Short mmCIF file of C-alpha atoms in Angstrom, two decimals:
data_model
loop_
_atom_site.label_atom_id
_atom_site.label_comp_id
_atom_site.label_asym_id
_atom_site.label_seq_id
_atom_site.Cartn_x
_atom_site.Cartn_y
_atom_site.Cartn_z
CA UNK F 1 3.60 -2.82 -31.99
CA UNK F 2 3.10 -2.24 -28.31
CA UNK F 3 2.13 -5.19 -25.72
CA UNK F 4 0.01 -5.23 -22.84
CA UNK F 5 1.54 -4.98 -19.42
CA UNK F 6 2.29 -8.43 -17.86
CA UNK F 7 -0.75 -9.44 -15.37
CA UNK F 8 -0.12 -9.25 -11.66
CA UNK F 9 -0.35 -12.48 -10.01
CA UNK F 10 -0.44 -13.02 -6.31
CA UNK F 11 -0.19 -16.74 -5.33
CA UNK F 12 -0.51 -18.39 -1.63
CA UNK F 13 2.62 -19.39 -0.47
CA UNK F 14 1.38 -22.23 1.59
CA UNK F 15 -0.27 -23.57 -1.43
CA UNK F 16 1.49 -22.14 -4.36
CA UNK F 17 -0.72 -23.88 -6.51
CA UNK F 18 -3.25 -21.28 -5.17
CA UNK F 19 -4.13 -18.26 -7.28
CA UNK F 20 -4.96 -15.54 -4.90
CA UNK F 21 -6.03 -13.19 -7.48
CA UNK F 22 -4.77 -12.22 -10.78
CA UNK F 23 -5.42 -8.99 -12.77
CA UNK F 24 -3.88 -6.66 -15.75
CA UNK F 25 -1.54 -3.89 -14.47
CA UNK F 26 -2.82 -0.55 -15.63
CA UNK F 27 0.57 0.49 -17.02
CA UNK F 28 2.29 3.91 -16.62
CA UNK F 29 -0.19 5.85 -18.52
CA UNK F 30 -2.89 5.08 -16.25
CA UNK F 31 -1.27 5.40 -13.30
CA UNK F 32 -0.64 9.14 -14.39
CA UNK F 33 -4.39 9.34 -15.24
CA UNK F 34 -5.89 7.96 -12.14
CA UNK F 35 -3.56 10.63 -10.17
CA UNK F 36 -5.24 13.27 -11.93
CA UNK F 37 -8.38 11.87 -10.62
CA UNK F 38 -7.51 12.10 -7.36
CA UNK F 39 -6.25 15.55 -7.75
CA UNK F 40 -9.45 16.62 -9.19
CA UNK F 41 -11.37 15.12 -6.19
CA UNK F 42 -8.79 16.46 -3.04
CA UNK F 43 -10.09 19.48 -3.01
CA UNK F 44 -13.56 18.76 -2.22
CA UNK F 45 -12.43 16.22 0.24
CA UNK F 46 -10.39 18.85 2.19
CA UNK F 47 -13.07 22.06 1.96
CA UNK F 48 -15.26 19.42 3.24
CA UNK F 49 -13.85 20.20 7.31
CA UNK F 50 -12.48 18.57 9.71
CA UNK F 51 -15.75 17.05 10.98
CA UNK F 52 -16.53 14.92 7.59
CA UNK F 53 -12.75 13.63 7.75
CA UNK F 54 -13.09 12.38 11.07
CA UNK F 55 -16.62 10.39 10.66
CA UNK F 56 -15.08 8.91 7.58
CA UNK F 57 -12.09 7.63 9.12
CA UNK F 58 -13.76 6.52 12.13
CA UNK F 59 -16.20 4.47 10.31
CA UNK F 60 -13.07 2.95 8.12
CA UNK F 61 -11.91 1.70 11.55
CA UNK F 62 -15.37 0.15 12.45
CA UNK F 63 -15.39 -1.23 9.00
CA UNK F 64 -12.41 -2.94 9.50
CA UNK F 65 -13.45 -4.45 12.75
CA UNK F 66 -16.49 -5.43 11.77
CA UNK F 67 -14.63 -7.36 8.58
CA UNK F 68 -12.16 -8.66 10.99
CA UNK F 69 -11.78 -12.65 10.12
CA UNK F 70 -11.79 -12.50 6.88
CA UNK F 71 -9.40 -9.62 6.54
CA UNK F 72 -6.78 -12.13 8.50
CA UNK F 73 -8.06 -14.94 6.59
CA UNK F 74 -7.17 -12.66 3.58
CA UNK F 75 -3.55 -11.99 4.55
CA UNK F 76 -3.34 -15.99 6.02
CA UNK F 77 -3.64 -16.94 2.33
CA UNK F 78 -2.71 -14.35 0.29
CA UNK F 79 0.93 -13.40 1.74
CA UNK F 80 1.24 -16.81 4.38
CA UNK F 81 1.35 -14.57 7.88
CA UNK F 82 0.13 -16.79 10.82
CA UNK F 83 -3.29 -16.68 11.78
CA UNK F 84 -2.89 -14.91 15.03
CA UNK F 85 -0.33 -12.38 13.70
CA UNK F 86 -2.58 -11.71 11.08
CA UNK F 87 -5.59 -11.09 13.75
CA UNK F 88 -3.57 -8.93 15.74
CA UNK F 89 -2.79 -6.92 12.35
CA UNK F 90 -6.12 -5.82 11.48
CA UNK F 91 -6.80 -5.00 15.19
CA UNK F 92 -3.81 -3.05 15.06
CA UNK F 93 -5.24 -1.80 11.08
CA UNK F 94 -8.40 -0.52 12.91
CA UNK F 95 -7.13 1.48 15.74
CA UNK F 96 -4.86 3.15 13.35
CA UNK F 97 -7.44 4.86 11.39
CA UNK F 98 -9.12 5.38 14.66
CA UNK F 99 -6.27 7.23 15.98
CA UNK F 100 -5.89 9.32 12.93
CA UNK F 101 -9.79 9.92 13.01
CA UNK F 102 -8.97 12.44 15.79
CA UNK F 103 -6.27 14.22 13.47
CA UNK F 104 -8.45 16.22 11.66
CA UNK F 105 -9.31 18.56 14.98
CA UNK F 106 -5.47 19.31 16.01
CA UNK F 107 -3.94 22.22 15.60
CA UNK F 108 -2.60 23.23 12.06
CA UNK F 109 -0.04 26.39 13.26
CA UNK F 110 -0.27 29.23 15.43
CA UNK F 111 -0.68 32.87 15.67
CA UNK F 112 1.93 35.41 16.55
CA UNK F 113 2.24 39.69 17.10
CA UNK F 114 3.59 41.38 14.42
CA UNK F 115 7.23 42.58 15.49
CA UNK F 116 6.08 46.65 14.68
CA UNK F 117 2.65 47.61 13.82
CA UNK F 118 -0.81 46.69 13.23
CA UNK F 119 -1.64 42.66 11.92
CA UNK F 120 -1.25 39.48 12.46
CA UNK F 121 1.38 36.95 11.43
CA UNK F 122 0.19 33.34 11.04
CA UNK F 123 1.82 29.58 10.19
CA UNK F 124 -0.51 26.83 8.91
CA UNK F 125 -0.25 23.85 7.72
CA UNK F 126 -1.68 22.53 4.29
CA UNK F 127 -1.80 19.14 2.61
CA UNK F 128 0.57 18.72 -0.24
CA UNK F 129 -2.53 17.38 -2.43
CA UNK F 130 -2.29 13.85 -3.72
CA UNK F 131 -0.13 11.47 -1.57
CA UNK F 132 1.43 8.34 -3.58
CA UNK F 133 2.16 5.47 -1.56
CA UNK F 134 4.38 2.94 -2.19
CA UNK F 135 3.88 -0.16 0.15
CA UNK F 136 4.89 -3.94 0.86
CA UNK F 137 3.54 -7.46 1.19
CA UNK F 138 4.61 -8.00 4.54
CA UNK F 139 2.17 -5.86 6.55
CA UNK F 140 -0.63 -5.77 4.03
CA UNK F 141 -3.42 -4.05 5.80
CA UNK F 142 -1.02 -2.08 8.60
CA UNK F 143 1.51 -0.59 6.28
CA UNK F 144 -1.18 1.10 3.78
CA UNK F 145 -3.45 1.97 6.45
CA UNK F 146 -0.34 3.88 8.58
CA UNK F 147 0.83 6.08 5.43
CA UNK F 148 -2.96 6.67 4.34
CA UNK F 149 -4.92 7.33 7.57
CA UNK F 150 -3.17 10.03 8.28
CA UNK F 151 -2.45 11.35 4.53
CA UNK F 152 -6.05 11.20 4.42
CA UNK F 153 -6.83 12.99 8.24
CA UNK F 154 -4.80 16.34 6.94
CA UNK F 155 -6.77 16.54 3.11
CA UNK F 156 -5.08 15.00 0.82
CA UNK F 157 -6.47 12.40 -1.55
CA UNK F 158 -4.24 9.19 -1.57
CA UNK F 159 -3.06 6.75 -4.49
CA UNK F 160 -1.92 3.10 -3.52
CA UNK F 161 0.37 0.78 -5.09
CA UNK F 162 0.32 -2.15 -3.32
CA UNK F 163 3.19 -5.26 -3.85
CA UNK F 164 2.08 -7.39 -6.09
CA UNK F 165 2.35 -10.34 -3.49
CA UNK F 166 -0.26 -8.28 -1.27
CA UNK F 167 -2.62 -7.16 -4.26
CA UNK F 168 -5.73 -8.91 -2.99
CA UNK F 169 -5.24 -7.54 0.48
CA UNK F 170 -5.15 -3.86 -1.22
CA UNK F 171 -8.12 -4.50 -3.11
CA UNK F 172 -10.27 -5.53 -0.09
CA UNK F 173 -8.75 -2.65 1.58
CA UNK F 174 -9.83 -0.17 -0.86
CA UNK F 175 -13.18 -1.63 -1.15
CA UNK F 176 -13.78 -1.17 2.62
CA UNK F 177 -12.22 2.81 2.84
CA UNK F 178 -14.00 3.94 -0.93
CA UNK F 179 -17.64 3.18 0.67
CA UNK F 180 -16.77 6.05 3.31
CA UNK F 181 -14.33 8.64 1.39
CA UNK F 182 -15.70 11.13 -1.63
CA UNK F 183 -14.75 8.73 -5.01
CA UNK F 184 -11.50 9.29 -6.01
CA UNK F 185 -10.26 10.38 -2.92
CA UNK F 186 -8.59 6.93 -2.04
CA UNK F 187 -7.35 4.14 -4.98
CA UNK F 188 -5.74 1.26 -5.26
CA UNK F 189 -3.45 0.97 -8.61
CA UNK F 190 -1.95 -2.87 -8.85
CA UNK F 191 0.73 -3.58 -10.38
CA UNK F 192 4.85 -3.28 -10.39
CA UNK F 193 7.48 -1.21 -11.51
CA UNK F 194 6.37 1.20 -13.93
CA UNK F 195 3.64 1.78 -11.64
CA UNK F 196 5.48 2.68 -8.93
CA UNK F 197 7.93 4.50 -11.28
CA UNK F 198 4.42 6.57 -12.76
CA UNK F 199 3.15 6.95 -9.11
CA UNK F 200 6.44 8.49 -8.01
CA UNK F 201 6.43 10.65 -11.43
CA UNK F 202 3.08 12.20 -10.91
CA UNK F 203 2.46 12.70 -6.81
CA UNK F 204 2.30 15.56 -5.01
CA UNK F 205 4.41 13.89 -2.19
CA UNK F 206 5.69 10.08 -1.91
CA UNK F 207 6.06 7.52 0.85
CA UNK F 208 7.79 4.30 0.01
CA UNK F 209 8.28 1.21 2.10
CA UNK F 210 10.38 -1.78 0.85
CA UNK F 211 13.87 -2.99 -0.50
CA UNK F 212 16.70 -0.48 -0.43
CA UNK F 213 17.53 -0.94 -4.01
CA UNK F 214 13.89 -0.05 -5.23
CA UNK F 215 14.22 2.29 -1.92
CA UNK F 216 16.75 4.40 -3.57
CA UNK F 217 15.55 4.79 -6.88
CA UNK F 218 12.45 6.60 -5.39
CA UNK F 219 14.44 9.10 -3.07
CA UNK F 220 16.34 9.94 -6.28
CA UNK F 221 13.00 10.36 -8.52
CA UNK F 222 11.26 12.40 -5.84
CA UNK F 223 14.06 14.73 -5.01
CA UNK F 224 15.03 15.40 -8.35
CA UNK F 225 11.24 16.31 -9.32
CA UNK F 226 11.62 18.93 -5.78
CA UNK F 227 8.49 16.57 -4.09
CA UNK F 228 8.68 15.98 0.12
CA UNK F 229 9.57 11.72 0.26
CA UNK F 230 9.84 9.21 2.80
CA UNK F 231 11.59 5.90 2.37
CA UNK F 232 11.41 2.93 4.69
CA UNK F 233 14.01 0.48 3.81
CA UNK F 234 16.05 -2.24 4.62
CA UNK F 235 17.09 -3.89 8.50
CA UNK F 236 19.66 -5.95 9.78
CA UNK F 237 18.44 -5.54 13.33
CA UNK F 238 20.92 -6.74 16.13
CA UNK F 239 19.88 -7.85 19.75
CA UNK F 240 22.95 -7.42 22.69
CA UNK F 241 22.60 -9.59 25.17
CA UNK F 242 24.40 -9.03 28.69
CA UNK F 243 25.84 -11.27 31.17
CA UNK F 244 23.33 -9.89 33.51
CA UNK F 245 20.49 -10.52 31.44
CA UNK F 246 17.67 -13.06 32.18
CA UNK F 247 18.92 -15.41 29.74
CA UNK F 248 15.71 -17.44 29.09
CA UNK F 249 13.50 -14.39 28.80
CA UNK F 250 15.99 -12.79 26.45
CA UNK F 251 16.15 -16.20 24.53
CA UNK F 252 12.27 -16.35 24.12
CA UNK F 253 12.32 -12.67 23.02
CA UNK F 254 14.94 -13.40 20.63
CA UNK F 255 13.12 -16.23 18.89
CA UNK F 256 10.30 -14.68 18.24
CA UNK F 257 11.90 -11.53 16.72
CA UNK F 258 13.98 -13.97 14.14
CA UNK F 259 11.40 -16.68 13.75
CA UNK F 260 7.89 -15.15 14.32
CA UNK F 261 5.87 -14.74 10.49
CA UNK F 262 9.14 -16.80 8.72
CA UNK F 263 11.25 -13.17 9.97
CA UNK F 264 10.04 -11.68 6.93
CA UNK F 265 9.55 -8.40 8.72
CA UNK F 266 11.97 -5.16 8.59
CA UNK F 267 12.51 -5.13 12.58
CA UNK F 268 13.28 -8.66 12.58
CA UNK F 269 16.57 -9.98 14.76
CA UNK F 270 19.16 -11.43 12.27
CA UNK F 271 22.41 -10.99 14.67
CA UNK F 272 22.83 -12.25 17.97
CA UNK F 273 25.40 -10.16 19.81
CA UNK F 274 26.08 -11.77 23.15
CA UNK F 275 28.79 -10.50 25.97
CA UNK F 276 31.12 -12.07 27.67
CA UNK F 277 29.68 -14.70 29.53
CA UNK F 278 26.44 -14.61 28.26
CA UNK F 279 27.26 -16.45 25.50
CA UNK F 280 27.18 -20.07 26.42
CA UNK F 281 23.84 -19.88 27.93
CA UNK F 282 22.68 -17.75 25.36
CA UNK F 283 23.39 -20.19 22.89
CA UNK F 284 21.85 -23.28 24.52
CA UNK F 285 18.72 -21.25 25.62
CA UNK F 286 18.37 -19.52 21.97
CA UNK F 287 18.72 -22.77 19.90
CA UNK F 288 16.21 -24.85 22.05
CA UNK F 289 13.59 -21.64 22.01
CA UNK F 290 14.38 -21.54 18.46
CA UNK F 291 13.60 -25.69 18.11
CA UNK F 292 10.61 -24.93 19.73
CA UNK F 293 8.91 -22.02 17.60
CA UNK F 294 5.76 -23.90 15.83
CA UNK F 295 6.71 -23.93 12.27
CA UNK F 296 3.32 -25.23 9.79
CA UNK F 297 0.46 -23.85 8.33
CA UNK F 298 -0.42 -20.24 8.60
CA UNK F 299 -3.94 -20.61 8.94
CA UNK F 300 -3.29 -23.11 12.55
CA UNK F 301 -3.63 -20.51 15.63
CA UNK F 302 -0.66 -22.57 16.72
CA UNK F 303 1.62 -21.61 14.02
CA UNK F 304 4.16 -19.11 14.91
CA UNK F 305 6.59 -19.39 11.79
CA UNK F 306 4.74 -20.00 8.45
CA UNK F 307 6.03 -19.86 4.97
CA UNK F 308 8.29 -17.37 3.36
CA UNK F 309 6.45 -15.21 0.56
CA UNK F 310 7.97 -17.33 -2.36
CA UNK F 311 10.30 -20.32 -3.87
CA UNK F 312 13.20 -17.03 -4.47
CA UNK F 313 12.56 -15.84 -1.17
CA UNK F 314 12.97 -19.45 0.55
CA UNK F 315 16.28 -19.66 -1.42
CA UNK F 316 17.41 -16.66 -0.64
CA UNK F 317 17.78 -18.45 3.20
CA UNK F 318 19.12 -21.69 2.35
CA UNK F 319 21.83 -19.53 0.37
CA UNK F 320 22.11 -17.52 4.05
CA UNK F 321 22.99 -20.43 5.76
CA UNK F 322 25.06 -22.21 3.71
CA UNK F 323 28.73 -22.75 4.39
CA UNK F 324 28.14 -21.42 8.16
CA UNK F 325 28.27 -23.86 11.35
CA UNK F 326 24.66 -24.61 11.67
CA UNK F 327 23.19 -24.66 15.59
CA UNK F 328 20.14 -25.39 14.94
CA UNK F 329 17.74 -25.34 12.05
CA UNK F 330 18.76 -25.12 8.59
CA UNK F 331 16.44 -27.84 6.81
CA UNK F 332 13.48 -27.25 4.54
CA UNK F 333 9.84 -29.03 5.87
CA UNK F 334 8.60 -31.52 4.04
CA UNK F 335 6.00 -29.74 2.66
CA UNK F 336 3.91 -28.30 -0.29
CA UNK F 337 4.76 -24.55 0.19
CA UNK F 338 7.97 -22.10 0.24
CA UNK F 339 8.69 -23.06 4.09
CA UNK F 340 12.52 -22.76 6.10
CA UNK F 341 13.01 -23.99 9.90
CA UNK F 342 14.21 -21.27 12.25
CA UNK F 343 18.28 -21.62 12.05
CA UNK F 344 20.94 -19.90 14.00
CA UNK F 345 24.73 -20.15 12.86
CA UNK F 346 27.74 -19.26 14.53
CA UNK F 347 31.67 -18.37 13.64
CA UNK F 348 29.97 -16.61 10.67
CA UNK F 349 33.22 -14.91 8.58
CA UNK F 350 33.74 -10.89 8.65
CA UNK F 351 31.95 -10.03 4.78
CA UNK F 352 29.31 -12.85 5.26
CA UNK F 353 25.92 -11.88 3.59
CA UNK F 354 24.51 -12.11 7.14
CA UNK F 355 26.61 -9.58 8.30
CA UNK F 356 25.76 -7.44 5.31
CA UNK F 357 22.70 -7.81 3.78
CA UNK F 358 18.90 -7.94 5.12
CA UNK F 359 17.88 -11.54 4.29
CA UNK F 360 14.68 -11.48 4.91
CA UNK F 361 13.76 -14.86 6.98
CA UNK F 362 14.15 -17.09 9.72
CA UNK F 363 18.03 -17.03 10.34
CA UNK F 364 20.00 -14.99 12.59
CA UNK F 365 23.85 -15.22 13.25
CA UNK F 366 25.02 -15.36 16.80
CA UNK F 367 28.23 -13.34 18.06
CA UNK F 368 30.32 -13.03 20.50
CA UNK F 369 31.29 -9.39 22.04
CA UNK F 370 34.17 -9.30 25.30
CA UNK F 371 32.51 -6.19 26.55
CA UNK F 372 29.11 -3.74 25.86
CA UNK F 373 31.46 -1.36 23.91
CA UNK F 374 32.40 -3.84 21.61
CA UNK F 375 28.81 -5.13 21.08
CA UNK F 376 28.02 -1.44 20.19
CA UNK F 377 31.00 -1.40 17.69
CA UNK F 378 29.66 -4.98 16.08
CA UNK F 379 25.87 -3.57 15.84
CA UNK F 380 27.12 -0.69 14.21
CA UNK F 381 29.45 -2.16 11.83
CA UNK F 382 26.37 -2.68 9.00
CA UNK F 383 25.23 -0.10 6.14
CA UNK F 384 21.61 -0.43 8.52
CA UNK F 385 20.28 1.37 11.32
CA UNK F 386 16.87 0.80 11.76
CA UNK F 387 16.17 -0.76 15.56
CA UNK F 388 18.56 -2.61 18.20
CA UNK F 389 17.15 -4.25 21.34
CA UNK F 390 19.49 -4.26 24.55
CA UNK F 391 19.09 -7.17 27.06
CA UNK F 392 20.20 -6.32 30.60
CA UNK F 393 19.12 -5.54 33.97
CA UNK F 394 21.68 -2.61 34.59
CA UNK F 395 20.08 0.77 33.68
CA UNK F 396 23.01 2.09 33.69
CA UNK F 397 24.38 -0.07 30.92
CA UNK F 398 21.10 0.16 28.91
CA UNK F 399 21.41 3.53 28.86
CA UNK F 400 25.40 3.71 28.14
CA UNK F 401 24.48 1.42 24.97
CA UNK F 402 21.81 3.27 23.77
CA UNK F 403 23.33 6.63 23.49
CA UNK F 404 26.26 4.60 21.47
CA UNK F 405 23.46 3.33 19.46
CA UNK F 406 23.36 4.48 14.98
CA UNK F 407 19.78 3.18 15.18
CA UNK F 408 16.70 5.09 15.01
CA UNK F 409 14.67 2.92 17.26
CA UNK F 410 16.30 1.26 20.42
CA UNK F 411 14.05 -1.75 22.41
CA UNK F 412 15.11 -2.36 25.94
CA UNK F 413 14.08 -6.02 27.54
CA UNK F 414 11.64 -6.11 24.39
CA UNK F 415 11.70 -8.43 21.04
CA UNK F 416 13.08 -6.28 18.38
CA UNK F 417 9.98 -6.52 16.37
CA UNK F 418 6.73 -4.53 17.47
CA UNK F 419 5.68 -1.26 16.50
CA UNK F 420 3.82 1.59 18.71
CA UNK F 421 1.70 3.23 16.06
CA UNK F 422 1.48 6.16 17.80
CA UNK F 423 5.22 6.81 18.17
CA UNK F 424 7.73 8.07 15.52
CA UNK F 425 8.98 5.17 13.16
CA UNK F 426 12.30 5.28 11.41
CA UNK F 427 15.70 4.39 11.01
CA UNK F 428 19.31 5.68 10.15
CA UNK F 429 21.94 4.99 7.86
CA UNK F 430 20.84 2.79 5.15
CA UNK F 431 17.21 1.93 6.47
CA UNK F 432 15.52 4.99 6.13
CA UNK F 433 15.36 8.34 4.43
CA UNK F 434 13.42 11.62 5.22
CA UNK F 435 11.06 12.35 7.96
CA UNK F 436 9.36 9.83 10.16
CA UNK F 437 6.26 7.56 10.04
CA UNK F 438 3.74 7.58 12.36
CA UNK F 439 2.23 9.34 15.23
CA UNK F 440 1.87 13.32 15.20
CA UNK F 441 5.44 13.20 12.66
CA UNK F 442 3.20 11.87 10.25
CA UNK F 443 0.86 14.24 9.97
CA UNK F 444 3.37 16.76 9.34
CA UNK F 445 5.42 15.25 6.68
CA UNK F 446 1.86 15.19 4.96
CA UNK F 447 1.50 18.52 5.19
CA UNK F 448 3.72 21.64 4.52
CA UNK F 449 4.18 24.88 6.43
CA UNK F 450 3.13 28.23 5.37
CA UNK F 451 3.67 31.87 6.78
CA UNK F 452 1.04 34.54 6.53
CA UNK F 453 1.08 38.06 6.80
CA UNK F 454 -2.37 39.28 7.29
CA UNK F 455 -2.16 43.63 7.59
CA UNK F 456 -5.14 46.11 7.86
CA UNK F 457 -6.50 47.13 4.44
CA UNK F 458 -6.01 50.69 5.61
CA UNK F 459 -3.89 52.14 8.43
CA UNK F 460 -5.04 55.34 10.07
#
């Protein structure tokens, strides 16, 4: 007797009485079908030139804008992210398909002399044919819309599985790029892990953003099966502050990287690293700033830290916390909702989880460091690489510590979160695998290089 696949269920984690939206997961077998589908429809979408692909994506981005509100008030309620945060999202959603809508007209490889003879030798670049993406609840509209646009710009046709905690967000997504694309060119598959597991099975290439476990598992799928894969994984992002630092400005930075949407985001700050001196100020500064951050409803402007994504998630924190000298923070609001006040410990023990693990909320450790070299040494010491910001007014220290650096992104006087869209994304070590996200690297890890010989039919 076979059963159905359970349903997907996405709840609002202000209001977890809230059913965002529920629906049946396909299951593997359809997940394998609805690839085919979108094989069978890429190549029309790609003879179709460079001029269709760039109206369509341009008019996604319009779209968007034009659906602005109530996309945020979509990811306000379906995955809790503050209403301002979630406006600056889908602005940020928008001009990333409007940047990629200009992909279509670069270059695709180059022409070169033959070394003896008669000819021409040629590279060009080609889209791999159906591009499976594998994305989070965190960044529900951004995240998709980074890995498709510019899947999408270079000819491939694109299937989507969404977290189930985002599925809503997907849907409207899809809804809003399917009126502009050929059908079949873009879908949205819900569901959870034999989805993902099919999806990874049956693409042509694979881009995965989430936990490092699940993280993993698809590198090891896609490379054994010989398909190109990206994986964009786990964070446990240090910030160094100096002794010559501004020490309020580098507080307020700090804050918001560890406290803005609950910290539930990959570049978040969850260790403190402070030199010498700077430490006794830094702590004062950083546990008031951190007292301060508005923590409430998502859907208040004011709100800056709002609920974590569920009840597992909020205890995943409290469990963070506990045992560790507590500066500030480390209660649970009085509220209906998965919520955690903004906490910073100290004299956490060499082996802690915080010095191991990404949690994945509003808690950061703070540590000491006698000089920059041994700051360097601390924000190394993790399985994680992914981004570091360095707080300082001496160039010449910034840019001591940042060739020291095992991180693939490096923030100078700057929160650690915040991403240019435009610019390579990525990480080392443990946080990421294969080529970068983003910006021109992303159109070429969607597309793959070929040499051509072209000679004269006849030679005289």
């Amino acid at each position: 007797m076979t059963t159905s696949p359970s349903p997907v269920i996405s709840r609002n984690p202000s209001d977890p009485s809230d059913i965002v939206v529920q629906v049946p997961a396909p299951g593997a077998f359809a997940t394998a079908d609805t690839v085919e589908r979108a094989r069978a429809a890429q190549p029309e979408w790609l003879s179709g030139g460079a001029s269709a692909r760039s109206t369509a994506l341009a008019a996604v981005a319009a779209a968007i804008e034009a659906a602005a509100e109530e996309l945020a008030a979509l990811a306000v309620r379906e995955v809790g992210k503050p209403l301002t945060e979630a406006r600056a999202e889908v602005a940020r959603t928008a001009a990333i398909w409007r940047y990629y809508a200009q992909a279509p007209y670069e270059p695709v490889g180059s022409v070169h002399e033959t070394a003896a003879g008669a000819g021409l030798l040629m590279t060009r670049r080609r889209p791999h044919g159906v591009a499976g993406l594998i994305t989070p609840w965190n960044f529900p509209f951004a995240i998709p819309s980074w890995k498709a646009a510019p899947a999408l710009a270079v000819g491939n046709a694109v299937v989507l599985k969404p977290a189930p905690e985002a599925t809503a967000c997907a849907q409207r997504l899809a809804e809003i790029v399917q009126r502009e694309l050929p059908p079949g060119v873009f879908t949205v598959l819900p569901g959870g892990a034999a989805e993902g597991g099919a999806l990874v099975a049956a693409a042509d290439v694979v881009s995965f953003t989430g936990s490092t476990v699940v993280g993993q598992a698809v590198v090891r799928a896609a490379t054994a099966r010989g398909v190109p894969v990206q994986a964009e994984m786990g964070g446990l992002n240090a910030a160094i502050v100096l002794p010559d630092a501004c020490i309020e400005q580098a507080a307020a930075h700090l804050a918001a990287a560890i406290a803005g949407y609950a910290g539930q985001k990959c570049t978040a700050t969850s260790r403190v690293i402070a030199v010498g001196v700077a430490l006794e100020p830094l702590r004062e500064a950083l546990s008031e700033a951190l007292r301060a951050v508005p923590v409430g409803d998502p859907a208040d402007p004011a709100t800056v830290c709002g609920p974590l994504i569920s009840e597992h998630a909020r205890d995943q924190v409290c469990d963070a916390w506990h045992g560790t000298p507590v500066l500030t923070g480390g209660t649970l609001p009085d509220r209906a909702g998965w919520y955690a006040t903004p906490t910073l410990v100290e004299k956490v023990s060499e082996g802690h989880r915080l010095l191991r693990e990404e949690v994945f909320g509003p808690v950061a450790a703070l540590l000491p460091a006698d000089d920059l070299a041994h700051a360097v040494r601390l924000t190394n010491a993790v399985p994680y690489g992914l981004v570091t910001s360095v707080h300082t007014t001496d160039l010449d220290a910034a840019l001591t510590g940042l060739d020291r650096l095992d991180t693939g992104m490096i923030r100078v006087n700057a929160p650690s979160t915040g991403v240019d869209f435009h610019l390579p994304f990525g990480g080392a070590k443990a946080s990421s695998h294969g080529p970068r996200e983003q910006g021109r690297a992303a159109l070429e890890f969607y597309t793959a290089g070929r040499t051509y010989t072209l000679s004269p039919a006849k030679t005289t």
